[in-house]
Amino acid sequence: QVQLVESGGGLVQAGGSLRVSCAASGRTFSSDTMGWFRQAPGKEREFVAAISWIGGTYYADSVKGRFTISRDNAKNTVYLQMNSLEPDDTAVYYCAARMEMNLRTRARDYDYWGQGTRVTVSS
């Protein structure tokens, strides 16, 4: 059974930092593209960042320079380091896996999803 389990969400003040993690199990994800998406209340799910199996990365303009995506293939884990957090970053953050090597930003291009972890940034 394939599972993606996010952790590390919480409450943080504006300007602070948080790291969320996603542990994958049930298959080998080392050749997959991994992505992070987020969904704020009343809004559609949006792309945040993606990382290819060899470490190539791509970011949404809204987080570029503040967020960093990384992966540890030996641990089947992907991370999202979030710095200089803003209230607009408040959302449920979802990890996703795409069984292809090329980066994509559309949610429908991803095959597996986690249950999400909530991040709240207070002003």
Tab-separated table of N, CA, C and O in Angstrom:
chain	number	residue	atom	x	y	z
A	1	GLN	N	0.848	-1.186	0.000
A	1	GLN	CA	0.000	0.000	0.000
A	1	GLN	C	0.884	1.236	0.000
A	1	GLN	O	1.714	1.419	0.862
A	2	VAL	N	0.678	2.090	-0.985
A	2	VAL	CA	1.463	3.303	-1.100
A	2	VAL	C	0.936	4.353	-0.121
A	2	VAL	O	-0.260	4.595	-0.049
A	3	GLN	N	1.855	4.954	0.620
A	3	GLN	CA	1.467	5.993	1.567
A	3	GLN	C	2.449	7.148	1.536
A	3	GLN	O	3.668	6.944	1.429
A	4	LEU	N	1.920	8.346	1.620
A	4	LEU	CA	2.709	9.560	1.831
A	4	LEU	C	2.184	10.193	3.106
A	4	LEU	O	0.992	10.471	3.214
A	5	VAL	N	3.077	10.399	4.061
A	5	VAL	CA	2.660	10.921	5.353
A	5	VAL	C	3.446	12.191	5.652
A	5	VAL	O	4.661	12.159	5.825
A	6	GLU	N	2.714	13.301	5.720
A	6	GLU	CA	3.336	14.583	6.024
A	6	GLU	C	3.410	14.798	7.540
A	6	GLU	O	2.574	14.287	8.295
A	7	SER	N	4.380	15.582	7.943
A	7	SER	CA	4.522	15.958	9.339
A	7	SER	C	5.258	17.288	9.423
A	7	SER	O	5.858	17.735	8.438
A	8	GLY	N	5.206	17.909	10.597
A	8	GLY	CA	5.976	19.126	10.819
A	8	GLY	C	5.198	20.420	10.740
A	8	GLY	O	5.761	21.495	10.958
A	9	GLY	N	3.923	20.339	10.415
A	9	GLY	CA	3.138	21.562	10.376
A	9	GLY	C	2.918	22.126	11.767
A	9	GLY	O	3.238	21.496	12.783
A	10	GLY	N	2.367	23.330	11.820
A	10	GLY	CA	2.100	23.943	13.114
A	10	GLY	C	1.833	25.421	12.995
A	10	GLY	O	1.579	25.932	11.899
A	11	LEU	N	1.913	26.090	14.136
A	11	LEU	CA	1.669	27.528	14.208
A	11	LEU	C	3.001	28.253	14.344
A	11	LEU	O	3.840	27.886	15.177
A	12	VAL	N	3.193	29.274	13.535
A	12	VAL	CA	4.433	30.044	13.574
A	12	VAL	C	4.108	31.509	13.319
A	12	VAL	O	3.123	31.821	12.629
A	13	GLN	N	4.908	32.390	13.876
A	13	GLN	CA	4.705	33.816	13.655
A	13	GLN	C	5.273	34.241	12.313
A	13	GLN	O	6.198	33.608	11.791
A	14	ALA	N	4.715	35.295	11.775
A	14	ALA	CA	5.223	35.843	10.521
A	14	ALA	C	6.713	36.148	10.649
A	14	ALA	O	7.171	36.665	11.675
A	15	GLY	N	7.446	35.788	9.608
A	15	GLY	CA	8.890	35.958	9.628
A	15	GLY	C	9.635	34.735	10.117
A	15	GLY	O	10.862	34.654	9.975
A	16	GLY	N	8.912	33.789	10.682
A	16	GLY	CA	9.522	32.588	11.211
A	16	GLY	C	9.740	31.515	10.158
A	16	GLY	O	9.473	31.718	8.965
A	17	SER	N	10.230	30.368	10.635
A	17	SER	CA	10.545	29.255	9.751
A	17	SER	C	9.892	27.976	10.237
A	17	SER	O	9.603	27.822	11.424
A	18	LEU	N	9.710	27.065	9.298
A	18	LEU	CA	9.121	25.769	9.595
A	18	LEU	C	9.608	24.795	8.534
A	18	LEU	O	9.781	25.184	7.362
A	19	ARG	N	9.820	23.552	8.921
A	19	ARG	CA	10.146	22.521	7.944
A	19	ARG	C	9.111	21.415	8.022
A	19	ARG	O	8.891	20.847	9.092
A	20	VAL	N	8.508	21.129	6.896
A	20	VAL	CA	7.574	20.008	6.808
A	20	VAL	C	8.242	18.860	6.061
A	20	VAL	O	9.076	19.086	5.187
A	21	SER	N	7.877	17.651	6.451
A	21	SER	CA	8.470	16.451	5.873
A	21	SER	C	7.387	15.559	5.302
A	21	SER	O	6.225	15.633	5.704
A	22	CYS	N	7.801	14.703	4.388
A	22	CYS	CA	6.877	13.743	3.782
A	22	CYS	C	7.605	12.411	3.671
A	22	CYS	O	8.578	12.296	2.919
A	23	ALA	N	7.125	11.429	4.418
A	23	ALA	CA	7.712	10.090	4.384
A	23	ALA	C	6.882	9.196	3.478
A	23	ALA	O	5.667	9.078	3.659
A	24	ALA	N	7.548	8.598	2.501
A	24	ALA	CA	6.867	7.753	1.529
A	24	ALA	C	7.139	6.285	1.832
A	24	ALA	O	8.232	5.915	2.256
A	25	SER	N	6.136	5.465	1.584
A	25	SER	CA	6.300	4.028	1.794
A	25	SER	C	5.415	3.266	0.819
A	25	SER	O	4.516	3.833	0.197
A	26	GLY	N	5.703	1.999	0.666
A	26	GLY	CA	4.890	1.168	-0.192
A	26	GLY	C	5.471	0.929	-1.570
A	26	GLY	O	5.045	0.025	-2.281
A	27	ARG	N	6.407	1.756	-1.964
A	27	ARG	CA	7.117	1.564	-3.221
A	27	ARG	C	8.359	2.436	-3.168
A	27	ARG	O	8.503	3.258	-2.254
A	28	THR	N	9.217	2.297	-4.142
A	28	THR	CA	10.424	3.111	-4.195
A	28	THR	C	10.133	4.394	-4.961
A	28	THR	O	9.694	4.341	-6.111
A	29	PHE	N	10.396	5.523	-4.343
A	29	PHE	CA	10.087	6.817	-4.933
A	29	PHE	C	11.328	7.515	-5.478
A	29	PHE	O	11.244	8.657	-5.919
A	30	SER	N	12.458	6.820	-5.458
A	30	SER	CA	13.714	7.492	-5.790
A	30	SER	C	13.744	8.024	-7.221
A	30	SER	O	14.477	8.966	-7.505
A	31	SER	N	12.961	7.456	-8.133
A	31	SER	CA	12.949	7.952	-9.509
A	31	SER	C	11.709	8.798	-9.808
A	31	SER	O	11.498	9.215	-10.947
A	32	ASP	N	10.911	9.056	-8.801
A	32	ASP	CA	9.705	9.868	-8.987
A	32	ASP	C	10.013	11.352	-8.831
A	32	ASP	O	10.959	11.742	-8.143
A	33	THR	N	9.163	12.154	-9.430
A	33	THR	CA	9.137	13.575	-9.114
A	33	THR	C	8.276	13.737	-7.866
A	33	THR	O	7.198	13.157	-7.757
A	34	MET	N	8.750	14.531	-6.924
A	34	MET	CA	7.999	14.795	-5.702
A	34	MET	C	7.609	16.263	-5.666
A	34	MET	O	8.392	17.136	-6.067
A	35	GLY	N	6.397	16.529	-5.191
A	35	GLY	CA	5.932	17.909	-5.165
A	35	GLY	C	5.242	18.264	-3.864
A	35	GLY	O	4.807	17.377	-3.110
A	36	TRP	N	5.190	19.549	-3.621
A	36	TRP	CA	4.402	20.094	-2.519
A	36	TRP	C	3.351	21.034	-3.097
A	36	TRP	O	3.650	21.864	-3.968
A	37	PHE	N	2.141	20.880	-2.602
A	37	PHE	CA	1.029	21.752	-2.949
A	37	PHE	C	0.445	22.288	-1.649
A	37	PHE	O	0.711	21.766	-0.571
A	38	ARG	N	-0.382	23.306	-1.758
A	38	ARG	CA	-1.057	23.819	-0.567
A	38	ARG	C	-2.455	24.285	-0.935
A	38	ARG	O	-2.737	24.624	-2.075
A	39	GLN	N	-3.312	24.266	0.070
A	39	GLN	CA	-4.687	24.718	-0.124
A	39	GLN	C	-5.103	25.544	1.071
A	39	GLN	O	-5.168	25.037	2.204
A	40	ALA	N	-5.372	26.809	0.807
A	40	ALA	CA	-5.848	27.715	1.841
A	40	ALA	C	-7.372	27.645	1.900
A	40	ALA	O	-8.014	27.262	0.919
A	41	PRO	N	-7.968	28.023	3.023
A	41	PRO	CA	-9.433	27.981	3.149
A	41	PRO	C	-10.112	28.781	2.047
A	41	PRO	O	-9.761	29.931	1.784
A	42	GLY	N	-11.069	28.146	1.373
A	42	GLY	CA	-11.823	28.825	0.339
A	42	GLY	C	-11.089	28.986	-0.983
A	42	GLY	O	-11.609	29.638	-1.899
A	43	LYS	N	-9.909	28.403	-1.088
A	43	LYS	CA	-9.133	28.542	-2.324
A	43	LYS	C	-8.831	27.181	-2.924
A	43	LYS	O	-8.929	26.149	-2.255
A	44	GLU	N	-8.435	27.190	-4.181
A	44	GLU	CA	-8.071	25.956	-4.850
A	44	GLU	C	-6.663	25.518	-4.423
A	44	GLU	O	-5.840	26.330	-3.991
A	45	ARG	N	-6.406	24.235	-4.596
A	45	ARG	CA	-5.073	23.722	-4.309
A	45	ARG	C	-4.095	24.314	-5.319
A	45	ARG	O	-4.373	24.365	-6.511
A	46	GLU	N	-2.931	24.751	-4.822
A	46	GLU	CA	-1.966	25.376	-5.713
A	46	GLU	C	-0.588	24.750	-5.550
A	46	GLU	O	-0.227	24.261	-4.475
A	47	PHE	N	0.156	24.793	-6.624
A	47	PHE	CA	1.520	24.266	-6.650
A	47	PHE	C	2.434	25.146	-5.805
A	47	PHE	O	2.334	26.372	-5.834
A	48	VAL	N	3.352	24.487	-5.084
A	48	VAL	CA	4.341	25.210	-4.288
A	48	VAL	C	5.752	24.942	-4.816
A	48	VAL	O	6.496	25.870	-5.130
A	49	ALA	N	6.127	23.668	-4.896
A	49	ALA	CA	7.488	23.327	-5.310
A	49	ALA	C	7.529	21.878	-5.762
A	49	ALA	O	6.683	21.072	-5.374
A	50	ALA	N	8.527	21.560	-6.588
A	50	ALA	CA	8.720	20.186	-7.044
A	50	ALA	C	10.207	19.906	-7.170
A	50	ALA	O	11.011	20.821	-7.403
A	51	ILE	N	10.552	18.621	-7.033
A	51	ILE	CA	11.939	18.208	-7.155
A	51	ILE	C	11.997	16.911	-7.953
A	51	ILE	O	11.216	15.989	-7.732
A	52	SER	N	12.917	16.851	-8.907
A	52	SER	CA	13.059	15.663	-9.731
A	52	SER	C	13.909	14.622	-9.013
A	52	SER	O	14.499	14.895	-7.962
A	53	TRP	N	14.017	13.461	-9.639
A	53	TRP	CA	14.752	12.383	-8.986
A	53	TRP	C	16.242	12.688	-8.877
A	53	TRP	O	16.921	12.167	-7.988
A	54	ILE	N	16.757	13.579	-9.726
A	54	ILE	CA	18.177	13.929	-9.654
A	54	ILE	C	18.388	15.260	-8.957
A	54	ILE	O	19.480	15.782	-8.929
A	55	GLY	N	17.324	15.835	-8.381
A	55	GLY	CA	17.486	17.029	-7.582
A	55	GLY	C	17.170	18.342	-8.254
A	55	GLY	O	17.346	19.410	-7.644
A	56	GLY	N	16.710	18.308	-9.492
A	56	GLY	CA	16.278	19.549	-10.118
A	56	GLY	C	15.030	20.072	-9.433
A	56	GLY	O	14.165	19.297	-9.028
A	57	THR	N	14.942	21.391	-9.261
A	57	THR	CA	13.830	21.965	-8.515
A	57	THR	C	13.096	23.042	-9.315
A	57	THR	O	13.649	23.622	-10.255
A	58	TYR	N	11.857	23.269	-8.920
A	58	TYR	CA	11.054	24.330	-9.520
A	58	TYR	C	10.119	24.853	-8.451
A	58	TYR	O	9.573	24.076	-7.666
A	59	TYR	N	9.920	26.182	-8.418
A	59	TYR	CA	9.129	26.809	-7.370
A	59	TYR	C	8.060	27.733	-7.951
A	59	TYR	O	8.252	28.351	-9.006
A	60	ALA	N	6.980	27.856	-7.216
A	60	ALA	CA	6.002	28.887	-7.528
A	60	ALA	C	6.636	30.248	-7.245
A	60	ALA	O	7.454	30.378	-6.327
A	61	ASP	N	6.264	31.246	-8.014
A	61	ASP	CA	6.835	32.581	-7.832
A	61	ASP	C	6.601	33.109	-6.416
A	61	ASP	O	7.436	33.838	-5.872
A	62	SER	N	5.474	32.737	-5.834
A	62	SER	CA	5.110	33.265	-4.524
A	62	SER	C	6.023	32.789	-3.398
A	62	SER	O	6.069	33.399	-2.329
A	63	VAL	N	6.767	31.690	-3.630
A	63	VAL	CA	7.617	31.153	-2.567
A	63	VAL	C	9.093	31.168	-2.947
A	63	VAL	O	9.950	30.833	-2.115
A	64	LYS	N	9.393	31.530	-4.171
A	64	LYS	CA	10.773	31.507	-4.658
A	64	LYS	C	11.650	32.403	-3.786
A	64	LYS	O	11.296	33.535	-3.480
A	65	GLY	N	12.777	31.851	-3.357
A	65	GLY	CA	13.687	32.595	-2.499
A	65	GLY	C	13.397	32.442	-1.020
A	65	GLY	O	14.218	32.821	-0.173
A	66	ARG	N	12.239	31.901	-0.684
A	66	ARG	CA	11.880	31.702	0.731
A	66	ARG	C	11.781	30.218	1.094
A	66	ARG	O	12.104	29.837	2.220
A	67	PHE	N	11.316	29.406	0.163
A	67	PHE	CA	11.122	27.978	0.411
A	67	PHE	C	12.191	27.177	-0.334
A	67	PHE	O	12.620	27.565	-1.427
A	68	THR	N	12.559	26.038	0.259
A	68	THR	CA	13.505	25.129	-0.370
A	68	THR	C	12.997	23.702	-0.262
A	68	THR	O	12.707	23.229	0.839
A	69	ILE	N	12.890	23.037	-1.404
A	69	ILE	CA	12.489	21.639	-1.423
A	69	ILE	C	13.741	20.775	-1.552
A	69	ILE	O	14.693	21.134	-2.266
A	70	SER	N	13.746	19.654	-0.843
A	70	SER	CA	14.880	18.737	-0.918
A	70	SER	C	14.361	17.321	-0.713
A	70	SER	O	13.215	17.123	-0.300
A	71	ARG	N	15.227	16.360	-0.985
A	71	ARG	CA	14.818	14.968	-0.820
A	71	ARG	C	15.987	14.136	-0.360
A	71	ARG	O	17.153	14.445	-0.657
A	72	ASP	N	15.662	13.073	0.358
A	72	ASP	CA	16.644	12.072	0.786
A	72	ASP	C	16.123	10.738	0.278
A	72	ASP	O	15.238	10.125	0.887
A	73	ASN	N	16.645	10.296	-0.851
A	73	ASN	CA	16.131	9.069	-1.468
A	73	ASN	C	16.397	7.838	-0.603
A	73	ASN	O	15.624	6.881	-0.635
A	74	ALA	N	17.465	7.848	0.154
A	74	ALA	CA	17.755	6.704	1.031
A	74	ALA	C	16.688	6.548	2.108
A	74	ALA	O	16.409	5.435	2.560
A	75	LYS	N	16.073	7.666	2.483
A	75	LYS	CA	15.029	7.632	3.504
A	75	LYS	C	13.632	7.723	2.908
A	75	LYS	O	12.647	7.752	3.660
A	76	ASN	N	13.552	7.812	1.574
A	76	ASN	CA	12.241	7.955	0.919
A	76	ASN	C	11.475	9.139	1.506
A	76	ASN	O	10.265	9.054	1.778
A	77	THR	N	12.159	10.238	1.705
A	77	THR	CA	11.574	11.397	2.367
A	77	THR	C	11.867	12.657	1.567
A	77	THR	O	12.965	12.818	1.019
A	78	VAL	N	10.884	13.542	1.515
A	78	VAL	CA	11.047	14.842	0.878
A	78	VAL	C	10.718	15.914	1.913
A	78	VAL	O	9.868	15.711	2.781
A	79	TYR	N	11.408	17.033	1.814
A	79	TYR	CA	11.273	18.105	2.790
A	79	TYR	C	10.894	19.418	2.100
A	79	TYR	O	11.197	19.623	0.929
A	80	LEU	N	10.269	20.284	2.874
A	80	LEU	CA	10.034	21.647	2.422
A	80	LEU	C	10.421	22.571	3.560
A	80	LEU	O	9.743	22.625	4.589
A	81	GLN	N	11.543	23.263	3.379
A	81	GLN	CA	11.994	24.245	4.354
A	81	GLN	C	11.367	25.574	3.998
A	81	GLN	O	11.547	26.070	2.880
A	82	MET	N	10.649	26.157	4.944
A	82	MET	CA	9.928	27.396	4.693
A	82	MET	C	10.473	28.489	5.604
A	82	MET	O	10.381	28.370	6.829
A	83	ASN	N	11.031	29.511	5.009
A	83	ASN	CA	11.586	30.641	5.744
A	83	ASN	C	10.806	31.910	5.425
A	83	ASN	O	10.073	31.963	4.442
A	84	SER	N	10.984	32.918	6.265
A	84	SER	CA	10.317	34.212	6.055
A	84	SER	C	8.829	34.011	5.791
A	84	SER	O	8.263	34.575	4.851
A	85	LEU	N	8.212	33.212	6.620
A	85	LEU	CA	6.804	32.879	6.411
A	85	LEU	C	5.918	34.109	6.568
A	85	LEU	O	6.181	35.006	7.379
A	86	GLU	N	4.867	34.117	5.771
A	86	GLU	CA	3.904	35.213	5.737
A	86	GLU	C	2.516	34.655	6.037
A	86	GLU	O	2.250	33.467	5.796
A	87	PRO	N	1.609	35.503	6.529
A	87	PRO	CA	0.239	35.014	6.782
A	87	PRO	C	-0.397	34.370	5.555
A	87	PRO	O	-1.181	33.423	5.700
A	88	ASP	N	-0.052	34.843	4.355
A	88	ASP	CA	-0.618	34.253	3.133
A	88	ASP	C	-0.118	32.842	2.873
A	88	ASP	O	-0.640	32.150	1.991
A	89	ASP	N	0.876	32.391	3.618
A	89	ASP	CA	1.357	31.014	3.478
A	89	ASP	C	0.506	30.038	4.294
A	89	ASP	O	0.716	28.821	4.217
A	90	THR	N	-0.431	30.551	5.063
A	90	THR	CA	-1.314	29.695	5.850
A	90	THR	C	-2.130	28.793	4.933
A	90	THR	O	-2.817	29.269	4.019
A	91	ALA	N	-2.044	27.486	5.169
A	91	ALA	CA	-2.720	26.516	4.308
A	91	ALA	C	-2.463	25.113	4.840
A	91	ALA	O	-1.629	24.918	5.732
A	92	VAL	N	-3.162	24.161	4.255
A	92	VAL	CA	-2.809	22.758	4.434
A	92	VAL	C	-1.826	22.407	3.320
A	92	VAL	O	-2.113	22.661	2.146
A	93	TYR	N	-0.704	21.857	3.713
A	93	TYR	CA	0.361	21.520	2.757
A	93	TYR	C	0.315	20.022	2.464
A	93	TYR	O	0.325	19.197	3.386
A	94	TYR	N	0.288	19.709	1.180
A	94	TYR	CA	0.185	18.328	0.724
A	94	TYR	C	1.438	17.915	-0.028
A	94	TYR	O	1.949	18.665	-0.868
A	95	CYS	N	1.880	16.702	0.250
A	95	CYS	CA	2.968	16.079	-0.480
A	95	CYS	C	2.358	15.223	-1.594
A	95	CYS	O	1.302	14.617	-1.406
A	96	ALA	N	3.028	15.169	-2.731
A	96	ALA	CA	2.533	14.379	-3.847
A	96	ALA	C	3.693	13.742	-4.596
A	96	ALA	O	4.806	14.284	-4.620
A	97	ALA	N	3.425	12.601	-5.212
A	97	ALA	CA	4.439	11.886	-5.980
A	97	ALA	C	3.936	11.650	-7.403
A	97	ALA	O	2.773	11.301	-7.613
A	98	ARG	N	4.837	11.865	-8.332
A	98	ARG	CA	4.513	11.688	-9.748
A	98	ARG	C	5.453	10.614	-10.316
A	98	ARG	O	6.674	10.733	-10.197
A	99	MET	N	4.884	9.571	-10.913
A	99	MET	CA	5.671	8.438	-11.396
A	99	MET	C	6.306	8.713	-12.754
A	99	MET	O	6.323	7.867	-13.629
A	100	GLU	N	6.770	9.921	-12.938
A	100	GLU	CA	7.495	10.325	-14.138
A	100	GLU	C	8.657	11.194	-13.701
A	100	GLU	O	8.638	11.782	-12.623
A	101	MET	N	9.649	11.304	-14.550
A	101	MET	CA	10.863	12.013	-14.151
A	101	MET	C	10.817	13.505	-14.441
A	101	MET	O	11.642	14.252	-13.936
A	102	ASN	N	9.872	13.950	-15.255
A	102	ASN	CA	9.845	15.362	-15.590
A	102	ASN	C	8.975	16.137	-14.604
A	102	ASN	O	7.959	15.653	-14.124
A	103	LEU	N	9.386	17.352	-14.311
A	103	LEU	CA	8.683	18.183	-13.350
A	103	LEU	C	7.362	18.678	-13.908
A	103	LEU	O	7.280	19.020	-15.091
A	104	ARG	N	6.347	18.700	-13.080
A	104	ARG	CA	5.040	19.224	-13.448
A	104	ARG	C	4.486	20.044	-12.291
A	104	ARG	O	4.802	19.804	-11.127
A	105	THR	N	3.623	21.018	-12.611
A	105	THR	CA	3.054	21.883	-11.588
A	105	THR	C	1.555	21.696	-11.414
A	105	THR	O	0.955	22.325	-10.547
A	106	ARG	N	0.938	20.848	-12.209
A	106	ARG	CA	-0.502	20.634	-12.097
A	106	ARG	C	-0.778	19.469	-11.163
A	106	ARG	O	-0.167	18.399	-11.282
A	107	ALA	N	-1.749	19.646	-10.297
A	107	ALA	CA	-2.076	18.601	-9.333
A	107	ALA	C	-2.494	17.309	-10.033
A	107	ALA	O	-2.175	16.213	-9.567
A	108	ARG	N	-3.171	17.434	-11.158
A	108	ARG	CA	-3.675	16.243	-11.838
A	108	ARG	C	-2.564	15.383	-12.438
A	108	ARG	O	-2.800	14.250	-12.845
A	109	ASP	N	-1.351	15.916	-12.498
A	109	ASP	CA	-0.220	15.153	-13.031
A	109	ASP	C	0.463	14.294	-11.973
A	109	ASP	O	1.437	13.609	-12.271
A	110	TYR	N	-0.008	14.342	-10.738
A	110	TYR	CA	0.576	13.577	-9.644
A	110	TYR	C	-0.314	12.384	-9.311
A	110	TYR	O	-1.532	12.461	-9.374
A	111	ASP	N	0.348	11.289	-8.955
A	111	ASP	CA	-0.342	10.003	-8.806
A	111	ASP	C	-0.698	9.655	-7.370
A	111	ASP	O	-1.672	8.926	-7.143
A	112	TYR	N	0.105	10.096	-6.437
A	112	TYR	CA	-0.127	9.759	-5.030
A	112	TYR	C	-0.113	11.040	-4.205
A	112	TYR	O	0.669	11.960	-4.490
A	113	TRP	N	-0.931	11.034	-3.160
A	113	TRP	CA	-1.073	12.211	-2.304
A	113	TRP	C	-1.075	11.811	-0.832
A	113	TRP	O	-1.570	10.753	-0.462
A	114	GLY	N	-0.531	12.714	-0.011
A	114	GLY	CA	-0.640	12.558	1.420
A	114	GLY	C	-1.918	13.194	1.933
A	114	GLY	O	-2.703	13.758	1.169
A	115	GLN	N	-2.092	13.110	3.231
A	115	GLN	CA	-3.318	13.620	3.846
A	115	GLN	C	-3.204	15.094	4.211
A	115	GLN	O	-4.208	15.734	4.526
A	116	GLY	N	-2.006	15.631	4.179
A	116	GLY	CA	-1.805	17.053	4.434
A	116	GLY	C	-1.391	17.363	5.860
A	116	GLY	O	-1.696	16.613	6.790
A	117	THR	N	-0.682	18.471	6.007
A	117	THR	CA	-0.305	18.970	7.323
A	117	THR	C	-0.590	20.470	7.339
A	117	THR	O	-0.283	21.182	6.381
A	118	ARG	N	-1.171	20.946	8.419
A	118	ARG	CA	-1.630	22.338	8.469
A	118	ARG	C	-0.516	23.253	8.942
A	118	ARG	O	0.144	22.983	9.957
A	119	VAL	N	-0.358	24.344	8.211
A	119	VAL	CA	0.598	25.390	8.585
A	119	VAL	C	-0.183	26.690	8.779
A	119	VAL	O	-0.928	27.109	7.873
A	120	THR	N	-0.029	27.290	9.941
A	120	THR	CA	-0.708	28.546	10.244
A	120	THR	C	0.331	29.595	10.594
A	120	THR	O	1.165	29.370	11.481
A	121	VAL	N	0.292	30.705	9.883
A	121	VAL	CA	1.239	31.793	10.115
A	121	VAL	C	0.466	32.973	10.676
A	121	VAL	O	-0.424	33.508	10.013
A	122	SER	N	0.804	33.364	11.886
A	122	SER	CA	0.112	34.469	12.540
A	122	SER	C	0.843	35.781	12.260
A	122	SER	O	2.062	35.829	12.149
A	123	SER	N	0.055	36.848	12.177
A	123	SER	CA	0.641	38.170	11.886
A	123	SER	C	1.056	38.893	13.150
A	123	SER	O	0.722	38.481	14.253
